[in-house]
Tab-separated table of C-alpha atoms and ligand atoms in Angstrom:
chain	number	residue	atom	x	y	z
Z	1301	MET	CA	-35.280	57.026	32.231
Z	1302	TYR	CA	-37.226	53.805	32.633
Z	1303	TYR	CA	-40.540	52.434	31.422
Z	1304	GLN	CA	-43.161	51.257	33.855
Z	1305	ILE	CA	-45.617	48.821	32.345
Z	1306	ASN	CA	-48.843	47.637	33.839
Z	1307	GLY	CA	-49.238	44.323	32.018
Z	1308	GLY	CA	-52.257	42.364	30.907
Z	1309	LYS	CA	-53.993	44.974	28.733
Z	1310	LYS	CA	-55.117	43.747	25.332
Z	1311	LEU	CA	-54.094	45.771	22.291
Z	1312	PHE	CA	-56.579	47.140	19.767
Z	1313	GLY	CA	-56.079	49.827	17.123
Z	1314	GLU	CA	-53.748	51.050	14.422
Z	1315	VAL	CA	-50.120	52.118	14.113
Z	1316	THR	CA	-48.245	53.553	11.136
Z	1317	ILE	CA	-44.747	52.110	10.812
Z	1318	GLY	CA	-41.933	54.580	10.126
Z	1319	GLY	CA	-38.926	54.552	7.799
Z	1320	ALA	CA	-36.396	51.854	8.697
Z	1321	LYS	CA	-33.482	52.857	10.906
Z	1322	ASN	CA	-31.177	50.377	9.173
Z	1323	CYS	CA	-32.147	51.823	5.807
Z	1324	LEU	CA	-31.735	55.445	6.892
Z	1325	LEU	CA	-28.285	55.092	8.459
Z	1326	PRO	CA	-26.529	54.007	5.227
Z	1327	LEU	CA	-28.556	56.543	3.216
Z	1328	LEU	CA	-27.482	59.359	5.533
Z	1329	ALA	CA	-23.871	58.174	5.333
Z	1330	VAL	CA	-23.848	57.869	1.554
Z	1331	SER	CA	-25.305	61.349	1.146
Z	1332	THR	CA	-21.714	62.545	1.731
Z	1333	ALA	CA	-20.854	60.965	-1.642
Z	1334	ILE	CA	-23.420	63.051	-3.469
Z	1335	GLY	CA	-22.611	66.374	-5.088
Z	1336	GLY	CA	-26.236	67.601	-5.062
Z	1337	LYS	CA	-29.045	67.609	-2.523
Z	1338	VAL	CA	-30.455	64.509	-0.876
Z	1339	VAL	CA	-34.020	64.607	0.413
Z	1340	LEU	CA	-35.044	61.737	2.671
Z	1341	HIS	CA	-38.723	61.419	3.534
Z	1342	ASP	CA	-40.123	59.465	6.463
Z	1343	CYS	CA	-37.011	59.893	8.531
Z	1344	PRO	CA	-38.163	59.447	12.155
Z	1345	PRO	CA	-36.044	61.337	14.704
Z	1346	MET	CA	-34.781	58.328	16.671
Z	1347	MET	CA	-31.477	58.662	18.497
Z	1348	ASP	CA	-29.297	56.836	15.935
Z	1349	VAL	CA	-30.676	59.022	13.141
Z	1350	LEU	CA	-30.107	62.206	15.174
Z	1351	ASN	CA	-26.523	61.131	15.845
Z	1352	MET	CA	-25.891	60.437	12.143
Z	1353	VAL	CA	-27.260	63.900	11.342
Z	1354	ALA	CA	-24.938	65.406	13.971
Z	1355	LEU	CA	-21.991	63.564	12.362
Z	1356	LEU	CA	-22.985	64.869	8.923
Z	1357	LYS	CA	-22.996	68.422	10.268
Z	1358	LYS	CA	-19.570	67.921	11.853
Z	1359	LEU	CA	-18.301	66.817	8.435
Z	1360	GLY	CA	-19.490	70.158	7.049
Z	1361	ALA	CA	-22.764	69.060	5.395
Z	1362	LYS	CA	-25.747	71.409	5.548
Z	1363	VAL	CA	-28.682	69.508	7.001
Z	1364	CYS	CA	-32.243	70.711	7.370
Z	1365	TYR	CA	-34.288	68.239	9.408
Z	1366	GLN	CA	-37.948	69.085	9.867
Z	1367	ASP	CA	-41.211	67.152	10.071
Z	1368	ASN	CA	-39.474	63.811	9.429
Z	1369	VAL	CA	-37.813	65.078	6.237
Z	1370	ALA	CA	-34.034	65.373	6.153
Z	1371	THR	CA	-32.459	67.482	3.415
Z	1372	ILE	CA	-28.720	67.046	3.144
Z	1373	ASP	CA	-26.435	69.209	1.076
Z	1374	ALA	CA	-22.903	67.804	1.180
Z	1375	LYS	CA	-21.698	69.736	-1.879
Z	1376	ASP	CA	-19.122	71.714	0.090
Z	1377	LEU	CA	-18.162	69.022	2.558
Z	1378	ALA	CA	-15.199	70.279	4.551
Z	1379	TYR	CA	-13.727	67.152	6.130
Z	1380	PHE	CA	-13.321	63.501	5.351
Z	1381	LYS	CA	-12.626	62.555	8.963
Z	1382	VAL	CA	-15.594	61.368	10.985
Z	1383	ASP	CA	-15.710	62.844	14.493
Z	1384	ARG	CA	-14.019	60.345	16.771
Z	1385	GLN	CA	-15.924	61.090	19.954
Z	1386	LEU	CA	-19.453	61.011	18.571
Z	1387	GLY	CA	-18.703	58.517	15.785
Z	1388	GLY	CA	-17.090	56.172	18.304
Z	1389	LYS	CA	-20.441	55.825	20.057
Z	1390	LEU	CA	-22.376	54.923	16.957
Z	1391	ARG	CA	-21.761	51.701	15.054
Z	1392	GLY	CA	-23.335	53.227	11.909
Z	1393	SER	CA	-20.447	55.715	11.654
Z	1394	VAL	CA	-18.358	53.034	9.905
Z	1395	LEU	CA	-20.761	53.400	6.959
Z	1396	PHE	CA	-19.191	56.775	6.111
Z	1397	LEU	CA	-16.018	54.977	5.060
Z	1398	GLY	CA	-17.073	53.835	1.577
Z	1399	ALA	CA	-18.900	57.048	0.693
Z	1400	LEU	CA	-16.095	59.412	1.749
Z	1401	LEU	CA	-13.421	57.243	0.152
Z	1402	GLY	CA	-15.375	57.061	-3.097
Z	1403	ARG	CA	-15.796	60.816	-3.347
Z	1404	PHE	CA	-12.649	62.231	-1.696
Z	1405	LYS	CA	-10.322	59.213	-1.969
Z	1406	ARG	CA	-9.553	59.679	1.712
Z	1407	ALA	CA	-11.456	58.856	4.840
Z	1408	THR	CA	-10.872	58.393	8.532
Z	1409	VAL	CA	-13.523	56.717	10.650
Z	1410	PRO	CA	-13.514	55.747	14.327
Z	1411	ILE	CA	-13.401	52.065	15.240
Z	1412	ARG	CA	-16.168	51.218	17.606
Z	1413	GLY	CA	-14.862	47.904	18.853
Z	1414	GLY	CA	-17.207	45.355	20.358
Z	1415	CYS	CA	-20.686	46.091	21.616
Z	1416	ALA	CA	-23.242	44.331	23.785
Z	1417	ILE	CA	-24.279	41.817	21.127
Z	1418	GLY	CA	-20.885	40.720	19.854
Z	1419	LYS	CA	-17.323	41.577	18.798
Z	1420	ARG	CA	-18.422	43.194	15.543
Z	1421	PRO	CA	-15.056	43.490	13.783
Z	1422	ILE	CA	-14.738	45.267	10.409
Z	1423	ASP	CA	-12.170	42.862	8.944
Z	1424	ILE	CA	-14.422	41.985	5.981
Z	1425	HIS	CA	-14.767	45.690	5.062
Z	1426	ILE	CA	-11.020	46.281	5.389
Z	1427	SER	CA	-9.784	43.283	3.435
Z	1428	ALA	CA	-12.219	44.027	0.591
Z	1429	PHE	CA	-11.096	47.662	0.405
Z	1430	LYS	CA	-7.467	46.506	0.352
Z	1431	LYS	CA	-8.289	44.145	-2.512
Z	1432	LEU	CA	-9.486	47.169	-4.489
Z	1433	GLY	CA	-6.192	48.963	-3.876
Z	1434	VAL	CA	-7.136	51.092	-0.869
Z	1435	GLU	CA	-4.294	51.728	1.564
Z	1436	VAL	CA	-5.508	51.120	5.092
Z	1437	GLU	CA	-3.876	52.088	8.375
Z	1438	GLU	CA	-5.609	50.600	11.360
Z	1439	GLY	CA	-4.991	52.408	14.644
Z	1440	ASP	CA	-6.371	51.657	18.083
Z	1441	PHE	CA	-9.211	54.136	17.744
Z	1442	GLU	CA	-9.636	54.836	14.065
Z	1443	VAL	CA	-8.948	53.552	10.611
Z	1444	VAL	CA	-7.298	55.835	8.069
Z	1445	CYS	CA	-7.783	55.028	4.373
Z	1446	ASN	CA	-6.356	56.334	1.136
Z	1447	ALA	CA	-7.882	55.347	-2.217
Z	1448	GLU	CA	-5.723	57.482	-4.559
Z	1449	ASN	CA	-4.469	54.323	-6.277
Z	1450	ALA	CA	-7.627	52.245	-5.991
Z	1451	LYS	CA	-9.623	50.996	-8.926
Z	1452	GLY	CA	-12.365	48.519	-9.718
Z	1453	GLY	CA	-11.734	44.812	-9.184
Z	1454	ASN	CA	-13.349	41.571	-8.075
Z	1455	VAL	CA	-14.298	40.950	-4.474
Z	1456	CYS	CA	-16.089	37.943	-3.047
Z	1457	LEU	CA	-17.145	38.510	0.562
Z	1458	PRO	CA	-16.415	35.582	2.921
Z	1459	TYR	CA	-19.783	36.328	4.602
Z	1460	PRO	CA	-22.640	38.497	3.288
Z	1461	SER	CA	-22.096	41.274	5.832
Z	1462	VAL	CA	-24.720	44.006	5.578
Z	1463	GLY	CA	-22.377	46.839	6.560
Z	1464	ALA	CA	-19.499	45.630	4.369
Z	1465	THR	CA	-21.823	45.370	1.352
Z	1466	GLU	CA	-23.122	48.904	1.954
Z	1467	ASN	CA	-19.631	50.319	2.422
Z	1468	LEU	CA	-18.152	48.627	-0.648
Z	1469	LEU	CA	-21.060	49.544	-2.850
Z	1470	SER	CA	-20.907	53.199	-1.756
Z	1471	PHE	CA	-17.211	53.143	-2.677
Z	1472	ALA	CA	-17.466	51.215	-5.944
Z	1473	VAL	CA	-20.089	53.515	-7.500
Z	1474	LEU	CA	-17.550	56.360	-7.519
Z	1475	THR	CA	-14.448	54.305	-8.226
Z	1476	LYS	CA	-12.791	54.130	-11.633
Z	1477	GLY	CA	-13.493	50.961	-13.609
Z	1478	ARG	CA	-15.722	47.958	-13.031
Z	1479	THR	CA	-16.114	46.385	-9.593
Z	1480	ILE	CA	-17.712	42.989	-9.214
Z	1481	LEU	CA	-18.977	42.265	-5.719
Z	1482	GLU	CA	-19.967	38.685	-4.956
Z	1483	ASN	CA	-21.684	37.042	-2.005
Z	1484	VAL	CA	-23.092	40.409	-0.963
Z	1485	ALA	CA	-25.961	40.860	1.484
Z	1486	ILE	CA	-29.487	40.927	0.064
Z	1487	GLU	CA	-31.242	42.447	3.069
Z	1488	PRO	CA	-34.075	44.790	1.997
Z	1489	GLU	CA	-32.129	47.758	3.406
Z	1490	VAL	CA	-29.179	46.918	1.120
Z	1491	ILE	CA	-31.490	46.739	-1.891
Z	1492	ALA	CA	-32.958	50.119	-0.946
Z	1493	LEU	CA	-29.431	51.560	-0.957
Z	1494	GLU	CA	-28.806	50.050	-4.412
Z	1495	ARG	CA	-31.992	51.721	-5.706
Z	1496	PHE	CA	-31.109	55.023	-4.078
Z	1497	LEU	CA	-27.679	54.998	-5.712
Z	1498	VAL	CA	-29.108	54.156	-9.139
Z	1499	GLN	CA	-31.536	57.049	-8.743
Z	1500	ALA	CA	-28.506	59.262	-8.026
Z	1501	GLY	CA	-26.877	58.139	-11.293
Z	1502	ALA	CA	-24.841	55.117	-10.206
Z	1503	LYS	CA	-24.396	52.220	-12.625
Z	1504	ILE	CA	-25.230	48.977	-10.853
Z	1505	GLN	CA	-26.316	45.676	-12.368
Z	1506	GLY	CA	-27.726	42.759	-10.386
Z	1507	ILE	CA	-29.838	44.817	-7.989
Z	1508	GLY	CA	-31.427	42.611	-5.348
Z	1509	THR	CA	-29.088	39.686	-6.045
Z	1510	ASN	CA	-25.920	38.534	-4.299
Z	1511	LYS	CA	-23.689	39.587	-7.214
Z	1512	LEU	CA	-23.380	43.261	-8.087
Z	1513	ILE	CA	-21.580	44.635	-11.126
Z	1514	VAL	CA	-20.741	48.270	-10.619
Z	1515	ASP	CA	-19.292	50.640	-13.217
Z	1516	GLY	CA	-17.833	53.683	-11.509
Z	1517	VAL	CA	-19.174	57.125	-12.438
Z	1518	LYS	CA	-17.506	60.511	-11.797
Z	1519	THR	CA	-20.276	62.111	-9.735
Z	1520	LEU	CA	-23.622	61.319	-8.147
Z	1521	ASN	CA	-26.562	63.714	-8.438
Z	1522	SER	CA	-29.416	65.017	-6.310
Z	1523	VAL	CA	-31.908	62.421	-5.198
Z	1524	GLU	CA	-35.210	62.313	-3.316
Z	1525	PHE	CA	-36.026	59.028	-1.618
Z	1526	ARG	CA	-38.326	57.284	0.839
Z	1527	PRO	CA	-36.802	54.499	2.957
Z	1528	ILE	CA	-38.467	51.114	3.243
Z	1529	PRO	CA	-40.779	50.617	6.248
Z	1530	ASP	CA	-39.001	49.411	9.362
Z	1531	ARG	CA	-39.436	45.636	9.369
Z	1532	ILE	CA	-38.140	45.296	12.927
Z	1533	GLU	CA	-40.579	47.922	14.203
Z	1534	THR	CA	-43.338	46.045	12.331
Z	1535	ALA	CA	-42.249	42.793	13.969
Z	1536	THR	CA	-42.231	44.479	17.385
Z	1537	TYR	CA	-45.927	45.416	17.193
Z	1538	MET	CA	-46.811	42.008	15.727
Z	1539	VAL	CA	-45.192	40.219	18.653
Z	1540	ALA	CA	-46.693	42.758	21.097
Z	1541	CYS	CA	-50.169	41.827	19.875
Z	1542	CYS	CA	-49.433	38.090	20.124
Z	1543	MET	CA	-48.152	38.478	23.690
Z	1544	ALA	CA	-50.820	40.868	24.966
Z	1545	GLN	CA	-53.530	39.511	22.627
Z	1546	GLY	CA	-56.004	41.673	20.716
Z	1547	LYS	CA	-56.344	42.936	17.172
Z	1548	ILE	CA	-54.159	45.542	15.501
Z	1549	THR	CA	-53.641	47.000	12.058
Z	1550	LEU	CA	-50.229	48.207	10.951
Z	1551	HIS	CA	-49.940	50.638	8.057
Z	1552	ASN	CA	-46.887	51.121	5.863
Z	1553	VAL	CA	-45.515	47.590	6.040
Z	1554	CYS	CA	-43.890	45.375	3.480
Z	1555	PRO	CA	-45.395	41.868	3.933
Z	1556	GLN	CA	-42.498	39.855	2.526
Z	1557	HIS	CA	-40.018	41.602	4.848
Z	1558	VAL	CA	-41.727	40.060	7.887
Z	1559	GLU	CA	-42.501	36.679	6.349
Z	1560	CYS	CA	-39.918	34.909	8.523
Z	1561	LEU	CA	-41.928	36.020	11.581
Z	1562	THR	CA	-45.421	35.571	10.144
Z	1563	LYS	CA	-44.576	31.910	9.464
Z	1564	ILE	CA	-44.119	31.102	13.153
Z	1565	LEU	CA	-47.233	32.854	14.471
Z	1566	LYS	CA	-49.424	29.719	14.585
Z	1567	GLY	CA	-52.516	30.684	16.540
Z	1568	ALA	CA	-52.715	34.266	15.240
Z	1569	THR	CA	-54.477	35.412	12.076
Z	1570	VAL	CA	-52.339	37.647	9.902
Z	1571	ASP	CA	-53.829	39.324	6.827
Z	1572	PHE	CA	-52.174	41.622	4.357
Z	1573	CYS	CA	-53.856	44.138	2.123
Z	1574	LYS	CA	-51.401	46.137	0.006
Z	1575	ASN	CA	-49.140	47.857	2.535
Z	1576	ASN	CA	-51.323	47.145	5.543
Z	1577	LEU	CA	-51.167	44.237	7.901
Z	1578	SER	CA	-53.827	43.174	10.367
Z	1579	LEU	CA	-53.112	40.722	13.117
Z	1580	GLU	CA	-55.593	39.138	15.465
Z	1581	CYS	CA	-54.594	36.895	18.339
Z	1582	HIS	CA	-56.853	35.563	21.085
Z	1583	GLN	CA	-54.944	32.479	22.120
Z	1584	LYS	CA	-51.415	31.348	22.824
Z	1585	ILE	CA	-49.013	31.047	19.909
Z	1586	LYS	CA	-47.822	27.466	19.383
Z	1587	GLY	CA	-44.223	26.738	20.400
Z	1588	PHE	CA	-41.805	27.306	17.486
Z	1589	GLN	CA	-38.217	26.952	16.315
Z	1590	VAL	CA	-36.192	29.741	14.734
Z	1591	GLU	CA	-32.562	30.053	13.681
Z	1592	THR	CA	-31.161	33.449	12.771
Z	1593	ALA	CA	-29.369	33.887	9.439
Z	1594	PRO	CA	-28.994	36.461	6.654
Z	1595	TYR	CA	-32.168	37.540	4.778
Z	1596	PRO	CA	-34.617	36.049	3.876
Z	1597	ARG	CA	-34.151	33.693	6.811
Z	1598	PHE	CA	-34.992	34.662	10.391
Z	1599	ALA	CA	-33.559	38.135	11.155
Z	1600	THR	CA	-31.211	38.353	14.118
Z	1601	ASP	CA	-32.813	41.699	15.014
Z	1602	MET	CA	-36.108	39.848	15.552
Z	1603	GLN	CA	-34.494	37.202	17.758
Z	1604	SER	CA	-35.054	39.011	21.077
Z	1605	LEU	CA	-38.676	39.579	20.103
Z	1606	ALA	CA	-39.099	35.882	19.299
Z	1607	LEU	CA	-37.383	34.930	22.564
Z	1608	SER	CA	-39.900	37.001	24.552
Z	1609	LEU	CA	-42.773	35.477	22.606
Z	1610	SER	CA	-41.515	31.942	23.208
Z	1611	THR	CA	-41.634	32.434	26.993
Z	1612	VAL	CA	-45.441	32.449	26.839
Z	1613	ALA	CA	-45.946	30.209	23.808
Z	1614	LYS	CA	-47.768	26.894	24.146
Z	1615	GLY	CA	-45.243	24.134	24.825
Z	1616	GLN	CA	-41.564	24.135	23.933
Z	1617	SER	CA	-39.658	26.483	21.607
Z	1618	LYS	CA	-36.069	26.658	20.407
Z	1619	VAL	CA	-34.264	29.847	19.413
Z	1620	VAL	CA	-30.849	29.539	17.742
Z	1621	GLU	CA	-28.593	32.599	17.239
Z	1622	LYS	CA	-26.099	32.181	14.394
Z	1623	VAL	CA	-25.309	35.794	13.444
Z	1624	PHE	CA	-23.964	37.412	16.642
Z	1625	GLU	CA	-22.002	35.726	19.437
Z	1626	ASN	CA	-23.685	37.352	22.374
Z	1627	ARG	CA	-27.328	37.975	21.834
Z	1628	PHE	CA	-28.904	36.003	24.642
Z	1629	PHE	CA	-28.412	38.235	27.689
Z	1630	ASN	CA	-32.194	38.689	27.888
Z	1631	CYS	CA	-32.480	35.098	29.115
Z	1632	GLY	CA	-31.476	36.216	32.612
Z	1633	GLU	CA	-33.817	39.206	32.587
Z	1634	LEU	CA	-36.740	37.141	31.326
Z	1635	ALA	CA	-35.998	34.513	33.999
Z	1636	LYS	CA	-36.571	37.262	36.605
Z	1637	MET	CA	-40.071	37.503	35.136
Z	1638	GLY	CA	-40.672	33.778	35.536
Z	1639	ALA	CA	-39.584	32.598	32.072
Z	1640	LYS	CA	-38.272	29.027	31.828
Z	1641	ILE	CA	-35.246	29.189	29.561
Z	1642	THR	CA	-32.267	26.856	29.277
Z	1643	LEU	CA	-29.325	28.346	27.448
Z	1644	SER	CA	-26.702	26.106	25.823
Z	1645	GLY	CA	-24.142	27.889	23.663
Z	1646	ASP	CA	-25.838	29.427	20.664
Z	1647	PHE	CA	-29.328	28.161	21.370
Z	1648	ALA	CA	-32.029	28.541	23.979
Z	1649	THR	CA	-34.739	26.035	24.780
Z	1650	ILE	CA	-37.827	27.614	26.247
Z	1651	LEU	CA	-40.805	26.087	27.975
Z	1652	GLY	CA	-43.735	28.475	27.730
Z	1653	VAL	CA	-45.387	29.592	30.982
Z	1654	ASP	CA	-48.978	30.769	31.361
Z	1655	ARG	CA	-48.097	34.440	32.020
Z	1656	LEU	CA	-44.883	36.259	32.921
Z	1657	GLN	CA	-44.671	38.089	36.254
Z	1658	GLY	CA	-43.841	41.788	36.617
Z	1659	ALA	CA	-40.241	42.507	37.717
Z	1660	THR	CA	-37.474	45.093	37.364
Z	1661	VAL	CA	-35.344	44.288	34.327
Z	1662	LYS	CA	-32.558	46.022	32.433
Z	1663	CYS	CA	-31.974	46.636	28.712
Z	1664	LYS	CA	-28.513	45.828	27.392
Z	1665	ASP	CA	-29.108	46.732	23.770
Z	1666	LEU	CA	-31.763	48.066	21.448
Z	1667	ARG	CA	-33.668	44.924	20.446
Z	1668	SER	CA	-33.332	43.096	23.746
Z	1669	GLY	CA	-34.809	46.222	25.327
Z	1670	ALA	CA	-37.796	46.018	22.995
Z	1671	GLY	CA	-38.137	42.331	23.905
Z	1672	LEU	CA	-38.391	43.287	27.588
Z	1673	VAL	CA	-41.093	45.879	26.875
Z	1674	LEU	CA	-43.089	43.151	25.112
Z	1675	ALA	CA	-42.602	40.834	28.087
Z	1676	GLY	CA	-43.923	43.606	30.338
Z	1677	LEU	CA	-47.093	43.895	28.247
Z	1678	ASN	CA	-47.812	40.225	28.946
Z	1679	ALA	CA	-46.802	40.142	32.614
Z	1680	VAL	CA	-49.075	40.054	35.614
Z	1681	GLY	CA	-48.476	43.246	37.632
Z	1682	THR	CA	-45.901	45.976	37.092
Z	1683	THR	CA	-42.668	45.692	35.120
Z	1684	LYS	CA	-39.940	48.319	35.251
Z	1685	VAL	CA	-37.662	48.304	32.203
Z	1686	LEU	CA	-34.452	50.187	33.047
Z	1687	ASP	CA	-31.897	51.799	30.700
Z	1688	VAL	CA	-34.406	52.419	27.936
Z	1689	PHE	CA	-32.015	54.809	26.176
Z	1690	HIS	CA	-31.001	51.665	24.277
Z	1691	VAL	CA	-34.578	51.279	23.015
Z	1692	GLU	CA	-34.827	54.933	22.012
Z	1693	ARG	CA	-31.858	54.521	19.666
Z	1694	GLY	CA	-34.124	52.742	17.233
Z	1695	TYR	CA	-37.785	53.382	18.062
Z	1696	CYS	CA	-39.813	56.562	17.737
Z	1697	ASN	CA	-43.100	56.719	19.614
Z	1698	LEU	CA	-42.990	53.162	20.985
Z	1699	VAL	CA	-44.535	54.224	24.309
Z	1700	LYS	CA	-47.055	56.562	22.671
Z	1701	ASN	CA	-48.156	53.912	20.170
Z	1702	LEU	CA	-48.468	51.137	22.739
Z	1703	ASN	CA	-50.629	53.437	24.879
Z	1704	LEU	CA	-52.765	54.322	21.873
Z	1705	LEU	CA	-53.299	50.589	21.347
Z	1706	GLY	CA	-54.512	50.233	24.933
Z	1707	GLY	CA	-51.298	49.179	26.682
Z	1708	GLU	CA	-50.404	50.906	29.959
Z	1709	ILE	CA	-46.848	52.137	29.851
Z	1710	VAL	CA	-45.298	55.312	31.216
Z	1711	GLU	CA	-41.852	56.858	30.835
Z	1712	ILE	CA	-40.332	57.866	34.147
Z	1713	ASP	CA	-37.195	60.000	34.611
Z	1714	ASP	CA	-34.927	58.589	37.298
D	2656	UD1	C1	-26.503	45.276	10.339
D	2656	UD1	C2	-27.637	45.929	11.101
D	2656	UD1	C3	-27.928	45.152	12.378
D	2656	UD1	C4	-28.206	43.693	12.057
D	2656	UD1	C5	-27.085	43.094	11.204
D	2656	UD1	C6	-27.359	41.673	10.727
D	2656	UD1	C7	-27.420	48.272	10.499
D	2656	UD1	C8	-27.064	49.647	10.919
D	2656	UD1	N1	-27.250	47.305	11.419
D	2656	UD1	O1	-25.360	45.314	11.180
D	2656	UD1	O2	-29.055	45.745	13.020
D	2656	UD1	O3	-28.314	42.958	13.266
D	2656	UD1	O4	-26.860	43.921	10.035
D	2656	UD1	O5	-28.537	41.647	9.992
D	2656	UD1	O6	-27.851	48.043	9.391
D	2656	UD1	N2	-18.772	40.541	10.749
D	2656	UD1	C9	-17.425	40.249	10.799
D	2656	UD1	N3	-16.568	41.080	10.135
D	2656	UD1	C10	-16.994	42.174	9.429
D	2656	UD1	C11	-18.376	42.454	9.381
D	2656	UD1	C12	-19.236	41.619	10.061
D	2656	UD1	O7	-17.001	39.279	11.429
D	2656	UD1	O8	-16.152	42.889	8.838
D	2656	UD1	C13	-19.712	39.682	11.499
D	2656	UD1	C14	-20.401	40.453	12.637
D	2656	UD1	O9	-19.596	40.510	13.788
D	2656	UD1	C15	-21.670	39.660	12.814
D	2656	UD1	C16	-22.005	39.217	11.383
D	2656	UD1	O10	-20.785	39.303	10.656
D	2656	UD1	O11	-21.417	38.546	13.623
D	2656	UD1	C17	-23.065	40.075	10.720
D	2656	UD1	O12	-22.631	41.411	10.670
D	2656	UD1	P1	-23.132	42.450	9.569
D	2656	UD1	O13	-24.011	41.770	8.589
D	2656	UD1	O14	-21.937	43.185	9.069
D	2656	UD1	O15	-24.011	43.420	10.465
D	2656	UD1	P2	-23.915	45.002	10.571
D	2656	UD1	O16	-23.807	45.611	9.226
D	2656	UD1	O17	-22.929	45.379	11.616
């Protein structure tokens, strides 16, 4: 399937942002650690979520998924080995490790290896688990862990990895003794997981900070939870409006989660009222500089969106990528659309053009794909965005919503 975009249409109207993919994936994974029922509201059926649900079912969990509500009952979970074939395709499958190890003291998860945006090793997860006494056998395709002799301890992460923090926390809450985790990630999705676990009966001190003190409990109980709004989806519509121009209102947003983006939108008017955001843009955004880093600095998942925006910003911009090694492949695709980008190592210097030109371009990963859709909204003429299955991993209703706002975009089966 590809998207065909007829660019140059201004955007006006409203969109309601859904539950965050990166919040839902760890919540779905950690539901295997819970003896009772987990009810997750606002769970949009994007591909990554559907795949996590399929993995849960393969593990023996009962899952009812209707009208954006997922109810998971993992009481009688049958296996602690995550399906290699399906799990191998989904980076989020590594998040089952901590939860299964915490509850069953054994877990086997597939190793995904590198992906389009970087090598993505799990060495930080593994060495921290080992420090807590987990025996780890790393094969070519999977990692097999045994936590029979593990207990609480002190771990200081060499880098505040989001996934490693989520995995270790999911493990520590069900592990005997006190675990102190330092230099952990403080991304909003991590904090949501901390709150979810506390609601399930976990004992965690330091919520929202980079040092967590966890006292292991024997079991975790039923919990009903609503994920945080998707800050990357929010950012996508914000940038869409700046590139196509117009006026939009986004409902269900958390203003501080998109502050790193709001700060650079000089030329647009952004107003917040409780959980609603309105953005109006009738001129070019001024050239800007961003450097990706852990929260609350500029999110790497917003980098491709910012790169697209910079191609039509006024004057020069600089985009520096410090989180992943290989997140600039959109430079070539955007160049096909007339963008003026010079890439040197981990940064790109961009000279804004008046408008991009329609072309045929290809997605290589989720967020770069979204960046190309945004470029298409700005471009003169028709843009074909190929391989949009990447985009559908993490967006629900992107095409429908952009059309509702007045964009012209169709999905075409090839
Ligand atoms: C999560 C997000 C992803 C986001 C990223 C950074 C989910 C499902 N995915 O990914 O969208 O881009 O956070 O905000 O929530 N690293 C190591 N060794 C490790 C772990 C990580 O070297 O053991 C490196 C990674 O290769 C990467 C950097 O650390 O360069 C950040 O990775 P991490 O924070 O772990 O990201 P993920 O949890 O994979």
